[in-house]
Amino acid sequence: MKIYCITDNQELEVGLKLAGCEAITLKEKIEIEKRINEITKNENIGILVISKSIYTELKEKIDKIRISHKLPLITIIWCEMWEWEMKLSNFYFGF
């Protein structure tokens, strides 16, 4: 089984590819929906990772898939990279 990621953040895509996962950066809602449909039909994909912003945009569709399909397991990456950078800068510099 493979791990696949759909994100709107190219840094996340590159990081997951370096970790051995398949990933793609998409911005258009139609393209995202099409790719999600393709992945849910692919029996080789065991885990689908979706970024927070994509989940927020397609919450109803993704939740229906989560309920009606055993695989792929859909996980959401809740914290985008810039949010972590802000938290770290606040921690180290106190602003």
XYZ file of C-alpha atoms in Angstrom:
95
model
C 0.000 0.000 0.000
C 1.157 3.504 -0.803
C 0.771 6.910 0.817
C -0.482 9.721 -1.411
C -0.764 13.415 -0.558
C -2.883 16.140 -2.123
C -1.844 19.584 -0.989
C -1.835 23.205 -2.040
C 1.614 23.685 -0.496
C 4.556 22.819 -2.704
C 6.963 22.578 0.240
C 4.790 19.858 1.776
C 4.701 18.016 -1.547
C 8.490 18.044 -1.842
C 8.963 16.950 1.775
C 6.640 13.981 1.412
C 8.250 12.969 -1.866
C 11.636 12.995 -0.137
C 10.103 10.684 2.488
C 9.029 8.246 -0.249
C 5.362 9.222 -0.616
C 3.560 10.191 -3.769
C 2.307 13.781 -3.684
C 0.842 16.501 -5.862
C 0.168 20.207 -5.422
C -3.205 21.315 -6.758
C -4.983 24.668 -6.474
C -8.188 24.287 -8.504
C -11.207 22.686 -6.807
C -12.176 20.718 -9.931
C -8.677 19.221 -10.246
C -8.657 18.315 -6.547
C -12.049 16.586 -6.746
C -10.964 14.673 -9.856
C -7.755 13.471 -8.175
C -9.602 12.441 -4.997
C -12.019 10.387 -7.119
C -9.112 8.690 -8.895
C -7.345 7.885 -5.625
C -10.411 6.408 -3.936
C -10.679 3.951 -6.842
C -6.990 3.014 -6.711
C -6.552 -0.092 -4.545
C -2.796 0.535 -4.200
C -3.301 3.716 -2.139
C -3.672 2.903 1.565
C -3.398 6.392 3.061
C -4.477 9.699 1.563
C -2.979 12.777 3.225
C -4.842 16.036 2.612
C -3.817 19.523 3.694
C -6.030 21.522 6.032
C -7.074 24.077 3.419
C -8.184 21.408 0.936
C -10.123 19.597 3.649
C -11.835 22.850 4.641
C -12.835 23.515 1.033
C -14.162 19.978 0.363
C -15.196 18.915 3.870
C -18.547 17.337 2.940
C -17.120 15.280 0.063
C -14.111 14.109 2.060
C -16.212 13.184 5.096
C -18.563 11.131 2.884
C -15.577 9.227 1.514
C -14.224 8.662 5.025
C -17.532 7.135 6.092
C -18.250 5.060 2.998
C -14.759 3.682 2.158
C -12.462 1.521 4.246
C -9.497 2.552 2.126
C -7.796 4.835 1.681
C -7.516 6.056 5.229
C -7.805 9.845 4.914
C -5.684 11.963 7.225
C -5.561 15.726 7.465
C -2.398 17.740 8.021
C -3.783 20.498 10.237
C -0.812 22.785 10.678
C 0.668 24.449 7.640
C 4.387 25.261 7.587
C 4.009 29.006 8.082
C 1.936 28.402 11.231
C 4.832 26.413 12.714
C 7.289 29.130 11.754
C 5.126 31.726 13.527
C 4.871 29.560 16.655
C 8.621 28.985 16.713
C 9.439 32.667 16.227
C 7.026 33.564 19.030
C 8.613 30.953 21.273
C 12.197 32.043 20.642
C 11.706 35.789 20.271
C 8.580 36.373 22.344
C 6.521 38.341 19.805
